Amino acid sequence: MLLANDPRRKALLKAGAALQSAIFNSADFSSIATDAKGATQISNVGAERMFGYTAAEVMNKITPADISDPQEVIERAKAMSIELGTPITPGLETLGFKASRGIEEIYKL
């Protein structure tokens, strides 16, 4: 058992934080997190490269739907409507529908 002030615990926490940061800031994938209203709160380096906006340019200003290809979002809404048996409106609802119901999803747009 490691106590709160144990140097080994601190080293493990520091290593874990460094690994999380390296994964999150990978340029190989886009990661965007929003608040309940859909405004961007977190955006990684991959998202910056993919969409051409810095994190500062999107924070609290736009939703992922604003920077997604509209036709791809429409197609995604249609596919999800069929899959889930309920109408899903293209736009931000499409991108957050499953998450709002506790369904994990990773997808490409």
PDB file of C-alpha atoms in Angstrom:
ATOM      1  CA  MET A   1       0.000   0.000   0.000  1.00  0.00           C
ATOM      2  CA  LEU A   2       1.322   3.429  -0.926  1.00  0.00           C
ATOM      3  CA  LEU A   3       0.602   6.360   1.367  1.00  0.00           C
ATOM      4  CA  ALA A   4      -0.314   9.804   0.100  1.00  0.00           C
ATOM      5  CA  ASN A   5       3.160  11.265   0.683  1.00  0.00           C
ATOM      6  CA  ASP A   6       5.063   8.208  -0.539  1.00  0.00           C
ATOM      7  CA  PRO A   7       7.517   9.272  -3.303  1.00  0.00           C
ATOM      8  CA  ARG A   8       6.736   6.068  -5.227  1.00  0.00           C
ATOM      9  CA  ARG A   9       3.049   6.999  -5.310  1.00  0.00           C
ATOM     10  CA  LYS A  10       3.886  10.469  -6.575  1.00  0.00           C
ATOM     11  CA  ALA A  11       6.140   8.990  -9.269  1.00  0.00           C
ATOM     12  CA  LEU A  12       3.401   6.581 -10.375  1.00  0.00           C
ATOM     13  CA  LEU A  13       0.840   9.395 -10.534  1.00  0.00           C
ATOM     14  CA  LYS A  14       3.248  11.588 -12.503  1.00  0.00           C
ATOM     15  CA  ALA A  15       3.967   8.773 -14.978  1.00  0.00           C
ATOM     16  CA  GLY A  16       0.255   8.071 -15.365  1.00  0.00           C
ATOM     17  CA  ALA A  17      -0.495  11.741 -15.998  1.00  0.00           C
ATOM     18  CA  ALA A  18       2.289  11.931 -18.595  1.00  0.00           C
ATOM     19  CA  LEU A  19       0.899   8.886 -20.406  1.00  0.00           C
ATOM     20  CA  GLN A  20      -2.633  10.317 -20.390  1.00  0.00           C
ATOM     21  CA  SER A  21      -1.329  13.605 -21.753  1.00  0.00           C
ATOM     22  CA  ALA A  22       0.634  11.851 -24.509  1.00  0.00           C
ATOM     23  CA  ILE A  23      -2.410   9.821 -25.548  1.00  0.00           C
ATOM     24  CA  PHE A  24      -4.774  12.796 -25.448  1.00  0.00           C
ATOM     25  CA  ASN A  25      -2.404  15.030 -27.369  1.00  0.00           C
ATOM     26  CA  SER A  26      -1.737  12.459 -30.078  1.00  0.00           C
ATOM     27  CA  ALA A  27      -2.082  13.954 -33.521  1.00  0.00           C
ATOM     28  CA  ASP A  28      -3.420  10.638 -34.825  1.00  0.00           C
ATOM     29  CA  PHE A  29      -6.981  11.165 -33.625  1.00  0.00           C
ATOM     30  CA  SER A  30      -9.375  13.954 -32.809  1.00  0.00           C
ATOM     31  CA  SER A  31     -10.838  14.262 -29.332  1.00  0.00           C
ATOM     32  CA  ILE A  32     -13.409  16.925 -28.524  1.00  0.00           C
ATOM     33  CA  ALA A  33     -15.457  17.210 -25.330  1.00  0.00           C
ATOM     34  CA  THR A  34     -18.435  19.505 -24.872  1.00  0.00           C
ATOM     35  CA  ASP A  35     -20.588  20.830 -22.080  1.00  0.00           C
ATOM     36  CA  ALA A  36     -24.290  19.944 -21.793  1.00  0.00           C
ATOM     37  CA  LYS A  37     -25.195  22.648 -24.325  1.00  0.00           C
ATOM     38  CA  GLY A  38     -22.706  21.339 -26.884  1.00  0.00           C
ATOM     39  CA  ALA A  39     -20.108  24.092 -26.615  1.00  0.00           C
ATOM     40  CA  THR A  40     -16.564  22.806 -27.026  1.00  0.00           C
ATOM     41  CA  GLN A  41     -14.695  22.589 -23.708  1.00  0.00           C
ATOM     42  CA  ILE A  42     -11.707  20.399 -24.617  1.00  0.00           C
ATOM     43  CA  SER A  43      -9.983  19.932 -27.961  1.00  0.00           C
ATOM     44  CA  ASN A  44      -6.737  18.061 -28.589  1.00  0.00           C
ATOM     45  CA  VAL A  45      -3.912  18.536 -31.096  1.00  0.00           C
ATOM     46  CA  GLY A  46      -5.458  15.966 -33.448  1.00  0.00           C
ATOM     47  CA  ALA A  47      -8.688  17.976 -33.575  1.00  0.00           C
ATOM     48  CA  GLU A  48      -6.715  21.143 -34.255  1.00  0.00           C
ATOM     49  CA  ARG A  49      -4.958  19.509 -37.203  1.00  0.00           C
ATOM     50  CA  MET A  50      -8.076  17.789 -38.532  1.00  0.00           C
ATOM     51  CA  PHE A  51     -10.359  20.824 -38.424  1.00  0.00           C
ATOM     52  CA  GLY A  52      -7.844  23.665 -38.777  1.00  0.00           C
ATOM     53  CA  TYR A  53      -8.847  25.521 -35.612  1.00  0.00           C
ATOM     54  CA  THR A  54      -6.817  25.985 -32.439  1.00  0.00           C
ATOM     55  CA  ALA A  55      -8.366  24.975 -29.132  1.00  0.00           C
ATOM     56  CA  ALA A  56      -8.564  28.657 -28.165  1.00  0.00           C
ATOM     57  CA  GLU A  57     -10.597  29.412 -31.297  1.00  0.00           C
ATOM     58  CA  VAL A  58     -13.275  26.839 -30.484  1.00  0.00           C
ATOM     59  CA  MET A  59     -13.517  26.856 -26.673  1.00  0.00           C
ATOM     60  CA  ASN A  60     -17.004  27.958 -25.600  1.00  0.00           C
ATOM     61  CA  LYS A  61     -17.655  29.264 -29.121  1.00  0.00           C
ATOM     62  CA  ILE A  62     -18.695  26.423 -31.396  1.00  0.00           C
ATOM     63  CA  THR A  63     -20.077  22.898 -31.273  1.00  0.00           C
ATOM     64  CA  PRO A  64     -18.622  19.857 -33.037  1.00  0.00           C
ATOM     65  CA  ALA A  65     -21.586  20.063 -35.441  1.00  0.00           C
ATOM     66  CA  ASP A  66     -20.353  23.498 -36.547  1.00  0.00           C
ATOM     67  CA  ILE A  67     -17.082  22.032 -37.842  1.00  0.00           C
ATOM     68  CA  SER A  68     -18.408  18.713 -39.157  1.00  0.00           C
ATOM     69  CA  ASP A  69     -19.301  18.050 -42.780  1.00  0.00           C
ATOM     70  CA  PRO A  70     -23.080  18.680 -42.960  1.00  0.00           C
ATOM     71  CA  GLN A  71     -23.705  15.852 -45.428  1.00  0.00           C
ATOM     72  CA  GLU A  72     -21.837  13.359 -43.244  1.00  0.00           C
ATOM     73  CA  VAL A  73     -23.887  14.445 -40.222  1.00  0.00           C
ATOM     74  CA  ILE A  74     -27.120  13.992 -42.217  1.00  0.00           C
ATOM     75  CA  GLU A  75     -26.056  10.490 -43.289  1.00  0.00           C
ATOM     76  CA  ARG A  76     -25.059   9.645 -39.716  1.00  0.00           C
ATOM     77  CA  ALA A  77     -28.454  10.823 -38.416  1.00  0.00           C
ATOM     78  CA  LYS A  78     -30.249   8.651 -40.983  1.00  0.00           C
ATOM     79  CA  ALA A  79     -28.168   5.580 -40.108  1.00  0.00           C
ATOM     80  CA  MET A  80     -28.635   6.066 -36.367  1.00  0.00           C
ATOM     81  CA  SER A  81     -32.380   6.626 -36.794  1.00  0.00           C
ATOM     82  CA  ILE A  82     -32.629   3.247 -38.501  1.00  0.00           C
ATOM     83  CA  GLU A  83     -30.277   1.546 -36.030  1.00  0.00           C
ATOM     84  CA  LEU A  84     -32.055   2.869 -32.940  1.00  0.00           C
ATOM     85  CA  GLY A  85     -35.597   2.993 -34.309  1.00  0.00           C
ATOM     86  CA  THR A  86     -36.128   6.635 -33.422  1.00  0.00           C
ATOM     87  CA  PRO A  87     -35.863   9.838 -35.472  1.00  0.00           C
ATOM     88  CA  ILE A  88     -32.618  11.726 -34.852  1.00  0.00           C
ATOM     89  CA  THR A  89     -32.263  15.289 -36.043  1.00  0.00           C
ATOM     90  CA  PRO A  90     -29.081  16.044 -38.017  1.00  0.00           C
ATOM     91  CA  GLY A  91     -26.773  18.388 -36.122  1.00  0.00           C
ATOM     92  CA  LEU A  92     -25.493  18.415 -32.579  1.00  0.00           C
ATOM     93  CA  GLU A  93     -28.170  15.896 -31.532  1.00  0.00           C
ATOM     94  CA  THR A  94     -26.668  13.402 -33.978  1.00  0.00           C
ATOM     95  CA  LEU A  95     -23.194  13.743 -32.517  1.00  0.00           C
ATOM     96  CA  GLY A  96     -24.267  13.423 -28.899  1.00  0.00           C
ATOM     97  CA  PHE A  97     -27.356  11.213 -29.089  1.00  0.00           C
ATOM     98  CA  LYS A  98     -25.799   7.977 -27.859  1.00  0.00           C
ATOM     99  CA  ALA A  99     -23.642   9.663 -25.226  1.00  0.00           C
ATOM    100  CA  SER A 100     -26.703  11.423 -23.805  1.00  0.00           C
ATOM    101  CA  ARG A 101     -28.182   7.974 -23.223  1.00  0.00           C
ATOM    102  CA  GLY A 102     -25.061   6.438 -21.723  1.00  0.00           C
ATOM    103  CA  ILE A 103     -24.164   4.494 -24.877  1.00  0.00           C
ATOM    104  CA  GLU A 104     -20.427   4.575 -25.628  1.00  0.00           C
ATOM    105  CA  GLU A 105     -19.578   5.201 -29.246  1.00  0.00           C
ATOM    106  CA  ILE A 106     -16.490   5.875 -31.297  1.00  0.00           C
ATOM    107  CA  TYR A 107     -17.072   6.824 -34.901  1.00  0.00           C
ATOM    108  CA  LYS A 108     -15.499   8.540 -37.855  1.00  0.00           C
ATOM    109  CA  LEU A 109     -17.076  11.485 -39.610  1.00  0.00           C
TER     110      LEU A 109
END
